[in-house]
Amino acid sequence: MNPKIWLSSPHMGTNEFKNVKEAFDTNWIAPLGPHVDGFERDLADFLGEGVHVAALSSGTAALHLALIMLGVKAGDEVICQSMTFSASANPIAYQGATPVFVDSEDRTWNMSPDLLELAIQDRLRNGKKPKAIIVVHLYGMPAEMDRIMAIADRHEIPVVEDAAEALGSFFKGQKLGTFGAMSILSFNGNKIITTSGGGALVSNNEAYIKQARFLATQARDAAPHYQHSHIGYNYRMSNVCAAIGRGQMDVLLERVQQRRANYSFYQETLAVIPAIQFSEEPNGDYYSNRWLSTVLVDDSQGVSREDIRLALEQENIESRPLWKPMHLQPVFANAPYYGNGTSERLFDQGLCLPSGSNMTDEERERVVSCIKACFAR
Ligand SMILES: Cc1ncc(COP(=O)(O)O)c(C=O)c1O
């Protein structure tokens, strides 16, 4: 059996272990510590736009806190991109609110501004103003942020930007994760940089970030004893995880280049197969970190997305269908949905190819020759 090629595995640089050792040497193993402060500073410096950052235990925790701080409560509605991972939508349910799913547009595979407008108008007609809009930058590709922000501003609905997959991407020169009233990042093991597990909340409103740190550490009031006036959470990042994160920030830009090189390699080598279509950046306004290289497979040539996935699996190569849209998930079967069929088509035809920044030339060649062999049969 050939060695395994993973979809997206952690890729450490040279400073991560040194930082972790330093945390051990100084006994900063407890949840908070200097690396947490340092990681937050590193992220804020990288993102720019005057943002503040709270390092948290996961991207999901960050989204949950964002919705809490926006006052999302039982019975409220929150608009959410349908084409995404369930973690974008689950925190809506944690709050007892209802997700209202909006379909994607063809160019970016992210939330369609036209359908967003339609959904807001329809919810308003039904007598309920959505409390927030969760827009996602799938696989690192920026959503059409200028139009989405304009619609949200006109209706005075705050945007929560799910940039879990998009650290290092930008739209019109502005880093993703800095557009929303609040934005979230993920440092889960498969992301472009990882802290083993972790996430962050980002905002240029410092009050949100201070409140997030307070809620994430069990909402302790200022008192020598344990005093609580709010429900709290245990959502903070540990100093050991932040030590890894600081080392990963040193190599972030390199990782973006490596992932973009994977995409270019696949695009060039698979150009001979017209049934395979790539997710191009629509124009110079869009810069994707290419967290995952994704393709659509037109099965009219006799080879389907699933044929390719199974052939890769036979060769010990991991690939995955694109996210299954939330409006098709049994757990959200009763949620309102505004769609045009785009996300369903993407799910039917889409495949994520191995995209690790640590892939070797030989591994990338193995992926491509396996895919080519599917079409040669
Ligand atoms: C789009 C999206 N949103 C949210 C999350 C949640 O992040 P985490 O796994 O850090 O909770 C992820 C990744 O896991 C994701 O891909």
Tab-separated table of C-alpha atoms and ligand atoms in Angstrom:
chain	number	residue	atom	x	y	z
A	1	MET	CA	0.000	0.000	0.000
A	2	ASN	CA	1.299	3.477	-0.894
A	3	PRO	CA	1.793	5.871	2.035
A	4	LYS	CA	-1.307	7.863	3.003
A	5	ILE	CA	-1.865	11.305	1.496
A	6	TRP	CA	-4.086	13.369	3.795
A	7	LEU	CA	-6.551	16.046	2.760
A	8	SER	CA	-4.932	18.694	4.974
A	9	SER	CA	-2.598	17.763	7.791
A	10	PRO	CA	-0.859	19.976	10.373
A	11	HIS	CA	2.411	21.498	9.192
A	12	MET	CA	4.725	22.744	11.911
A	13	GLY	CA	7.525	25.252	11.347
A	14	THR	CA	10.637	25.577	13.482
A	15	ASN	CA	9.451	27.826	16.330
A	16	GLU	CA	6.333	26.022	17.551
A	17	PHE	CA	8.147	23.411	19.622
A	18	LYS	CA	10.591	25.983	20.961
A	19	ASN	CA	7.650	28.123	22.151
A	20	VAL	CA	5.906	25.135	23.749
A	21	LYS	CA	9.116	24.148	25.514
A	22	GLU	CA	9.438	27.678	26.801
A	23	ALA	CA	5.865	27.448	28.166
A	24	PHE	CA	6.861	24.235	29.966
A	25	ASP	CA	10.159	25.656	31.200
A	26	THR	CA	8.410	28.663	32.720
A	27	ASN	CA	5.466	26.525	33.945
A	28	TRP	CA	2.902	28.601	32.019
A	29	ILE	CA	0.716	25.531	31.480
A	30	ALA	CA	-2.401	27.055	33.033
A	31	PRO	CA	-5.008	28.314	30.553
A	32	LEU	CA	-3.845	31.913	30.321
A	33	GLY	CA	-0.305	33.196	29.960
A	34	PRO	CA	2.050	35.355	27.900
A	35	HIS	CA	1.701	33.327	24.696
A	36	VAL	CA	-2.078	33.949	24.680
A	37	ASP	CA	-1.473	37.706	24.828
A	38	GLY	CA	1.310	37.375	22.234
A	39	PHE	CA	-0.806	35.279	19.850
A	40	GLU	CA	-3.637	37.814	20.070
A	41	ARG	CA	-1.176	40.619	19.268
A	42	ASP	CA	0.321	38.650	16.350
A	43	LEU	CA	-3.127	38.056	14.865
A	44	ALA	CA	-4.219	41.678	15.343
A	45	ASP	CA	-0.985	42.938	13.725
A	46	PHE	CA	-1.406	40.558	10.810
A	47	LEU	CA	-5.055	41.417	10.187
A	48	GLY	CA	-4.615	45.187	10.560
A	49	GLU	CA	-7.624	47.536	10.260
A	50	GLY	CA	-7.288	48.299	13.988
A	51	VAL	CA	-8.837	44.998	15.080
A	52	HIS	CA	-8.688	43.416	18.527
A	53	VAL	CA	-8.554	39.639	19.023
A	54	ALA	CA	-9.627	37.154	21.711
A	55	ALA	CA	-7.951	33.736	21.449
A	56	LEU	CA	-10.493	31.014	22.228
A	57	SER	CA	-10.814	27.243	22.431
A	58	SER	CA	-12.390	26.903	18.960
A	59	GLY	CA	-13.930	28.755	16.053
A	60	THR	CA	-17.309	27.364	17.110
A	61	ALA	CA	-16.889	28.923	20.570
A	62	ALA	CA	-16.039	32.240	18.898
A	63	LEU	CA	-19.239	32.131	16.832
A	64	HIS	CA	-21.270	31.221	19.896
A	65	LEU	CA	-19.905	34.208	21.829
A	66	ALA	CA	-20.492	36.514	18.844
A	67	LEU	CA	-24.171	35.547	18.739
A	68	ILE	CA	-24.524	35.917	22.528
A	69	MET	CA	-23.041	39.418	22.373
A	70	LEU	CA	-25.357	40.368	19.500
A	71	GLY	CA	-28.238	39.438	21.788
A	72	VAL	CA	-29.430	36.403	19.802
A	73	LYS	CA	-32.041	34.645	21.923
A	74	ALA	CA	-34.656	31.890	21.724
A	75	GLY	CA	-37.170	32.613	18.980
A	76	ASP	CA	-34.866	34.948	17.021
A	77	GLU	CA	-33.796	34.343	13.437
A	78	VAL	CA	-30.222	34.443	12.138
A	79	ILE	CA	-29.368	34.340	8.433
A	80	CYS	CA	-26.606	31.868	7.582
A	81	GLN	CA	-24.924	30.687	4.392
A	82	SER	CA	-26.288	27.217	3.576
A	83	MET	CA	-23.149	25.978	1.836
A	84	THR	CA	-20.850	25.562	4.829
A	85	PHE	CA	-19.729	23.291	7.654
A	86	SER	CA	-22.304	22.681	10.405
A	87	ALA	CA	-20.197	24.669	12.903
A	88	SER	CA	-21.324	27.900	11.157
A	89	ALA	CA	-24.952	27.151	11.996
A	90	ASN	CA	-24.862	25.148	15.243
A	91	PRO	CA	-24.298	28.162	17.537
A	92	ILE	CA	-27.602	29.620	16.248
A	93	ALA	CA	-29.289	26.510	17.621
A	94	TYR	CA	-27.304	26.729	20.909
A	95	GLN	CA	-29.105	30.040	21.458
A	96	GLY	CA	-32.508	28.504	20.697
A	97	ALA	CA	-32.749	30.702	17.580
A	98	THR	CA	-33.736	29.623	14.059
A	99	PRO	CA	-31.248	29.598	11.186
A	100	VAL	CA	-32.533	31.036	7.900
A	101	PHE	CA	-30.375	29.528	5.160
A	102	VAL	CA	-29.310	31.435	2.053
A	103	ASP	CA	-27.860	29.783	-1.039
A	104	SER	CA	-24.574	30.533	-2.774
A	105	GLU	CA	-23.655	32.276	-6.001
A	106	ASP	CA	-21.736	30.540	-8.790
A	107	ARG	CA	-18.616	32.703	-8.820
A	108	THR	CA	-17.412	32.416	-5.224
A	109	TRP	CA	-19.586	29.538	-3.937
A	110	ASN	CA	-20.406	31.859	-1.034
A	111	MET	CA	-23.582	33.678	0.002
A	112	SER	CA	-25.484	35.167	-2.930
A	113	PRO	CA	-26.064	38.889	-2.263
A	114	ASP	CA	-29.264	38.749	-4.370
A	115	LEU	CA	-30.693	35.897	-2.317
A	116	LEU	CA	-29.598	37.605	0.891
A	117	GLU	CA	-31.626	40.681	-0.067
A	118	LEU	CA	-34.594	38.479	-0.970
A	119	ALA	CA	-34.376	36.573	2.317
A	120	ILE	CA	-34.188	39.745	4.425
A	121	GLN	CA	-37.169	41.301	2.617
A	122	ASP	CA	-39.203	38.142	3.071
A	123	ARG	CA	-38.365	37.782	6.768
A	124	LEU	CA	-39.279	41.441	7.295
A	125	ARG	CA	-42.609	40.821	5.515
A	126	ASN	CA	-43.158	37.907	7.916
A	127	GLY	CA	-42.654	40.346	10.770
A	128	LYS	CA	-39.228	39.250	11.991
A	129	LYS	CA	-35.992	41.127	11.474
A	130	PRO	CA	-32.994	38.773	11.417
A	131	LYS	CA	-30.641	39.415	14.340
A	132	ALA	CA	-27.412	38.705	12.414
A	133	ILE	CA	-25.991	37.471	9.103
A	134	ILE	CA	-23.314	34.744	9.136
A	135	VAL	CA	-21.334	34.848	5.902
A	136	VAL	CA	-18.637	32.246	5.199
A	137	HIS	CA	-15.505	32.366	3.003
A	138	LEU	CA	-15.472	28.751	1.879
A	139	TYR	CA	-12.142	27.064	1.265
A	140	GLY	CA	-10.501	30.496	1.602
A	141	MET	CA	-12.404	32.169	-1.262
A	142	PRO	CA	-13.712	35.615	-0.305
A	143	ALA	CA	-17.458	36.159	-0.387
A	144	GLU	CA	-18.639	39.228	-2.311
A	145	MET	CA	-18.098	41.378	0.777
A	146	ASP	CA	-18.799	44.825	-0.662
A	147	ARG	CA	-22.319	43.928	-1.755
A	148	ILE	CA	-23.036	41.823	1.341
A	149	MET	CA	-21.887	44.583	3.707
A	150	ALA	CA	-23.912	47.189	1.774
A	151	ILE	CA	-27.091	45.096	2.070
A	152	ALA	CA	-26.475	44.367	5.755
A	153	ASP	CA	-25.753	48.056	6.499
A	154	ARG	CA	-28.867	49.217	4.667
A	155	HIS	CA	-31.004	46.890	6.784
A	156	GLU	CA	-28.920	47.575	9.913
A	157	ILE	CA	-28.226	43.894	10.545
A	158	PRO	CA	-24.764	43.013	11.942
A	159	VAL	CA	-22.538	40.673	9.933
A	160	VAL	CA	-20.582	37.887	11.604
A	161	GLU	CA	-17.843	36.826	9.241
A	162	ASP	CA	-16.951	33.136	9.425
A	163	ALA	CA	-13.323	33.312	8.261
A	164	ALA	CA	-12.474	29.912	9.809
A	165	GLU	CA	-11.031	28.742	6.485
A	166	ALA	CA	-9.788	32.071	5.210
A	167	LEU	CA	-6.889	33.418	7.281
A	168	GLY	CA	-4.491	35.015	4.784
A	169	SER	CA	-7.133	35.690	2.108
A	170	PHE	CA	-8.273	39.154	1.182
A	171	PHE	CA	-10.949	41.030	-0.715
A	172	LYS	CA	-10.101	44.334	-2.444
A	173	GLY	CA	-6.840	44.418	-0.471
A	174	GLN	CA	-8.537	44.012	2.934
A	175	LYS	CA	-7.862	40.856	4.964
A	176	LEU	CA	-10.805	38.528	5.511
A	177	GLY	CA	-11.775	38.486	9.156
A	178	THR	CA	-11.880	42.282	9.365
A	179	PHE	CA	-15.156	43.076	7.582
A	180	GLY	CA	-17.785	41.899	10.051
A	181	ALA	CA	-19.016	43.546	13.240
A	182	MET	CA	-17.311	40.423	14.545
A	183	SER	CA	-15.359	37.725	12.710
A	184	ILE	CA	-14.172	34.286	13.677
A	185	LEU	CA	-11.079	32.237	12.850
A	186	SER	CA	-10.346	28.539	13.409
A	187	PHE	CA	-7.031	26.906	14.220
A	188	ASN	CA	-8.386	23.367	14.090
A	189	GLY	CA	-5.892	20.686	13.036
A	190	ASN	CA	-6.816	20.792	9.349
A	191	LYS	CA	-6.714	24.587	8.912
A	192	ILE	CA	-4.034	26.662	7.161
A	193	ILE	CA	-2.373	27.173	10.539
A	194	THR	CA	-3.263	25.196	13.639
A	195	THR	CA	-2.935	25.383	17.407
A	196	SER	CA	-3.981	21.712	17.646
A	197	GLY	CA	-7.464	23.043	18.396
A	198	GLY	CA	-8.456	26.661	18.812
A	199	GLY	CA	-10.127	29.716	17.399
A	200	ALA	CA	-10.360	33.469	17.720
A	201	LEU	CA	-12.906	36.242	17.788
A	202	VAL	CA	-11.929	39.408	15.910
A	203	SER	CA	-13.522	42.853	16.002
A	204	ASN	CA	-12.552	46.482	15.693
A	205	ASN	CA	-14.937	47.144	18.573
A	206	GLU	CA	-12.737	46.505	21.604
A	207	ALA	CA	-15.755	46.277	23.900
A	208	TYR	CA	-16.832	43.061	22.150
A	209	ILE	CA	-13.390	41.534	22.595
A	210	LYS	CA	-13.193	42.462	26.292
A	211	GLN	CA	-16.666	41.031	26.827
A	212	ALA	CA	-15.707	37.847	24.919
A	213	ARG	CA	-12.664	37.339	27.195
A	214	PHE	CA	-14.920	37.850	30.228
A	215	LEU	CA	-17.608	35.403	29.039
A	216	ALA	CA	-14.975	32.868	27.929
A	217	THR	CA	-13.474	32.673	31.434
A	218	GLN	CA	-16.695	31.811	33.306
A	219	ALA	CA	-17.896	35.443	33.556
A	220	ARG	CA	-16.233	36.174	36.882
A	221	ASP	CA	-17.148	39.563	38.319
A	222	ALA	CA	-14.347	41.688	39.770
A	223	ALA	CA	-14.245	40.375	43.354
A	224	PRO	CA	-11.722	38.424	45.445
A	225	HIS	CA	-14.217	35.569	45.810
A	226	TYR	CA	-16.111	33.825	42.986
A	227	GLN	CA	-18.953	36.170	42.060
A	228	HIS	CA	-21.116	35.791	38.943
A	229	SER	CA	-23.787	38.032	37.452
A	230	HIS	CA	-23.781	36.397	33.992
A	231	ILE	CA	-23.731	32.868	32.607
A	232	GLY	CA	-20.135	32.126	31.634
A	233	TYR	CA	-18.281	29.674	29.420
A	234	ASN	CA	-14.942	27.891	29.488
A	235	TYR	CA	-13.896	28.969	26.002
A	236	ARG	CA	-10.400	30.476	26.421
A	237	MET	CA	-7.325	29.224	24.550
A	238	SER	CA	-4.551	27.695	26.665
A	239	ASN	CA	-1.049	29.141	26.836
A	240	VAL	CA	0.380	25.885	25.406
A	241	CYS	CA	-1.896	26.032	22.329
A	242	ALA	CA	-1.116	29.737	21.876
A	243	ALA	CA	2.615	28.875	21.954
A	244	ILE	CA	2.025	26.669	18.898
A	245	GLY	CA	-0.043	29.445	17.310
A	246	ARG	CA	2.749	31.993	17.650
A	247	GLY	CA	5.137	29.663	15.824
A	248	GLN	CA	2.525	29.085	13.119
A	249	MET	CA	2.091	32.838	12.595
A	250	ASP	CA	5.804	32.963	11.678
A	251	VAL	CA	5.064	30.699	8.683
A	252	LEU	CA	1.530	31.772	7.742
A	253	LEU	CA	2.464	33.630	4.557
A	254	GLU	CA	4.657	30.716	3.474
A	255	ARG	CA	1.720	28.345	4.059
A	256	VAL	CA	-0.533	30.517	1.885
A	257	GLN	CA	2.057	30.381	-0.924
A	258	GLN	CA	2.388	26.591	-0.568
A	259	ARG	CA	-1.385	26.070	-0.699
A	260	ARG	CA	-1.732	28.413	-3.664
A	261	ALA	CA	1.040	26.449	-5.401
A	262	ASN	CA	-0.965	23.221	-4.873
A	263	TYR	CA	-3.944	24.849	-6.575
A	264	SER	CA	-1.847	26.077	-9.531
A	265	PHE	CA	-0.258	22.657	-9.903
A	266	TYR	CA	-3.638	20.900	-10.056
A	267	GLN	CA	-5.024	23.517	-12.406
A	268	GLU	CA	-2.108	23.230	-14.831
A	269	THR	CA	-1.780	19.450	-14.796
A	270	LEU	CA	-5.511	18.725	-15.002
A	271	ALA	CA	-6.222	21.334	-17.706
A	272	VAL	CA	-6.213	18.466	-20.242
A	273	ILE	CA	-9.452	17.142	-18.706
A	274	PRO	CA	-12.316	19.449	-19.728
A	275	ALA	CA	-14.749	17.687	-17.355
A	276	ILE	CA	-12.818	19.117	-14.403
A	277	GLN	CA	-13.571	22.724	-13.610
A	278	PHE	CA	-11.638	24.853	-11.121
A	279	SER	CA	-12.893	27.460	-8.659
A	280	GLU	CA	-11.173	30.502	-10.149
A	281	GLU	CA	-10.812	33.811	-8.343
A	282	PRO	CA	-13.475	35.883	-10.170
A	283	ASN	CA	-11.146	38.889	-10.674
A	284	GLY	CA	-8.263	40.785	-9.062
A	285	ASP	CA	-10.461	41.820	-6.094
A	286	TYR	CA	-10.385	38.249	-4.803
A	287	TYR	CA	-7.313	36.614	-3.269
A	288	SER	CA	-7.840	33.139	-1.800
A	289	ASN	CA	-5.443	31.416	0.587
A	290	ARG	CA	-6.511	28.219	-1.271
A	291	TRP	CA	-6.926	26.428	2.037
A	292	LEU	CA	-8.326	23.536	0.015
A	293	SER	CA	-8.024	23.037	-3.733
A	294	THR	CA	-11.530	22.275	-4.959
A	295	VAL	CA	-12.877	21.124	-8.308
A	296	LEU	CA	-16.226	20.428	-9.941
A	297	VAL	CA	-16.588	17.261	-11.998
A	298	ASP	CA	-19.005	17.263	-14.927
A	299	ASP	CA	-20.147	13.633	-15.016
A	300	SER	CA	-21.447	13.803	-18.606
A	301	GLN	CA	-18.013	12.427	-19.654
A	302	GLY	CA	-18.847	9.231	-17.724
A	303	VAL	CA	-16.697	9.944	-14.660
A	304	SER	CA	-18.351	11.347	-11.538
A	305	ARG	CA	-16.999	13.118	-8.483
A	306	GLU	CA	-17.621	9.926	-6.529
A	307	ASP	CA	-15.720	7.780	-9.090
A	308	ILE	CA	-12.686	10.009	-8.547
A	309	ARG	CA	-13.028	10.021	-4.767
A	310	LEU	CA	-13.204	6.212	-4.659
A	311	ALA	CA	-10.267	5.824	-7.064
A	312	LEU	CA	-8.183	8.140	-4.846
A	313	GLU	CA	-9.264	6.188	-1.760
A	314	GLN	CA	-8.072	2.966	-3.433
A	315	GLU	CA	-4.654	4.626	-3.743
A	316	ASN	CA	-4.699	5.610	-0.045
A	317	ILE	CA	-5.364	9.267	-0.937
A	318	GLU	CA	-7.906	11.225	1.088
A	319	SER	CA	-10.303	13.563	-0.732
A	320	ARG	CA	-13.742	14.815	0.332
A	321	PRO	CA	-16.986	15.963	-1.264
A	322	LEU	CA	-17.639	19.686	-0.769
A	323	TRP	CA	-19.654	20.614	2.332
A	324	LYS	CA	-23.196	19.296	2.195
A	325	PRO	CA	-25.495	22.355	2.342
A	326	MET	CA	-27.192	22.984	5.681
A	327	HIS	CA	-30.693	23.114	4.163
A	328	LEU	CA	-30.224	19.468	3.121
A	329	GLN	CA	-29.132	18.355	6.604
A	330	PRO	CA	-31.748	16.356	8.539
A	331	VAL	CA	-31.037	18.367	11.697
A	332	PHE	CA	-32.044	21.613	9.937
A	333	ALA	CA	-34.883	20.161	7.841
A	334	ASN	CA	-37.420	22.640	9.211
A	335	ALA	CA	-35.343	25.783	8.793
A	336	PRO	CA	-36.391	28.390	6.193
A	337	TYR	CA	-34.259	28.391	3.036
A	338	TYR	CA	-33.837	30.824	0.134
A	339	GLY	CA	-32.174	29.053	-2.756
A	340	ASN	CA	-31.559	28.664	-6.445
A	341	GLY	CA	-30.015	25.177	-6.478
A	342	THR	CA	-26.379	26.352	-6.620
A	343	SER	CA	-25.182	24.730	-3.413
A	344	GLU	CA	-26.948	21.466	-4.317
A	345	ARG	CA	-25.128	21.374	-7.658
A	346	LEU	CA	-21.813	22.185	-5.971
A	347	PHE	CA	-22.374	19.375	-3.479
A	348	ASP	CA	-23.223	16.911	-6.281
A	349	GLN	CA	-20.183	17.754	-8.385
A	350	GLY	CA	-17.570	19.106	-6.001
A	351	LEU	CA	-14.471	17.483	-4.608
A	352	CYS	CA	-11.739	18.751	-2.253
A	353	LEU	CA	-8.318	17.491	-3.342
A	354	PRO	CA	-5.392	16.880	-0.981
A	355	SER	CA	-4.154	20.355	-0.138
A	356	GLY	CA	-1.637	20.197	2.695
A	357	SER	CA	1.122	22.792	2.614
A	358	ASN	CA	3.490	19.909	3.442
A	359	MET	CA	2.683	17.855	0.311
A	360	THR	CA	5.671	16.779	-1.733
A	361	ASP	CA	5.909	17.022	-5.537
A	362	GLU	CA	5.730	13.245	-5.664
A	363	GLU	CA	2.498	13.213	-3.633
A	364	ARG	CA	0.876	15.817	-5.866
A	365	GLU	CA	1.932	13.783	-8.928
A	366	ARG	CA	0.320	10.694	-7.388
A	367	VAL	CA	-2.989	12.557	-6.967
A	368	VAL	CA	-2.971	13.860	-10.532
A	369	SER	CA	-2.007	10.560	-12.171
A	370	CYS	CA	-4.778	8.769	-10.259
A	371	ILE	CA	-7.333	11.353	-11.471
A	372	LYS	CA	-6.042	11.152	-15.051
A	373	ALA	CA	-6.320	7.357	-14.922
A	374	CYS	CA	-10.052	7.677	-14.117
A	375	PHE	CA	-10.562	9.457	-17.455
A	376	ALA	CA	-8.302	7.102	-19.421
A	377	ARG	CA	-10.393	4.035	-18.616
B	1	LIG	C1	-16.547	27.251	7.855
B	1	LIG	C2	-16.207	26.820	9.249
B	1	LIG	N1	-16.798	27.434	10.282
B	1	LIG	C3	-16.513	27.104	11.549
B	1	LIG	C4	-15.601	26.116	11.850
B	1	LIG	C5	-15.400	25.764	13.272
B	1	LIG	O1	-14.127	25.900	13.754
B	1	LIG	P1	-13.609	24.975	14.956
B	1	LIG	O2	-13.387	23.607	14.422
B	1	LIG	O3	-12.347	25.655	15.387
B	1	LIG	O4	-14.658	25.010	16.032
B	1	LIG	C6	-14.938	25.454	10.800
B	1	LIG	C7	-13.912	24.423	10.989
B	1	LIG	O5	-13.841	23.524	11.682
B	1	LIG	C8	-15.266	25.801	9.464
B	1	LIG	O6	-14.693	25.170	8.437
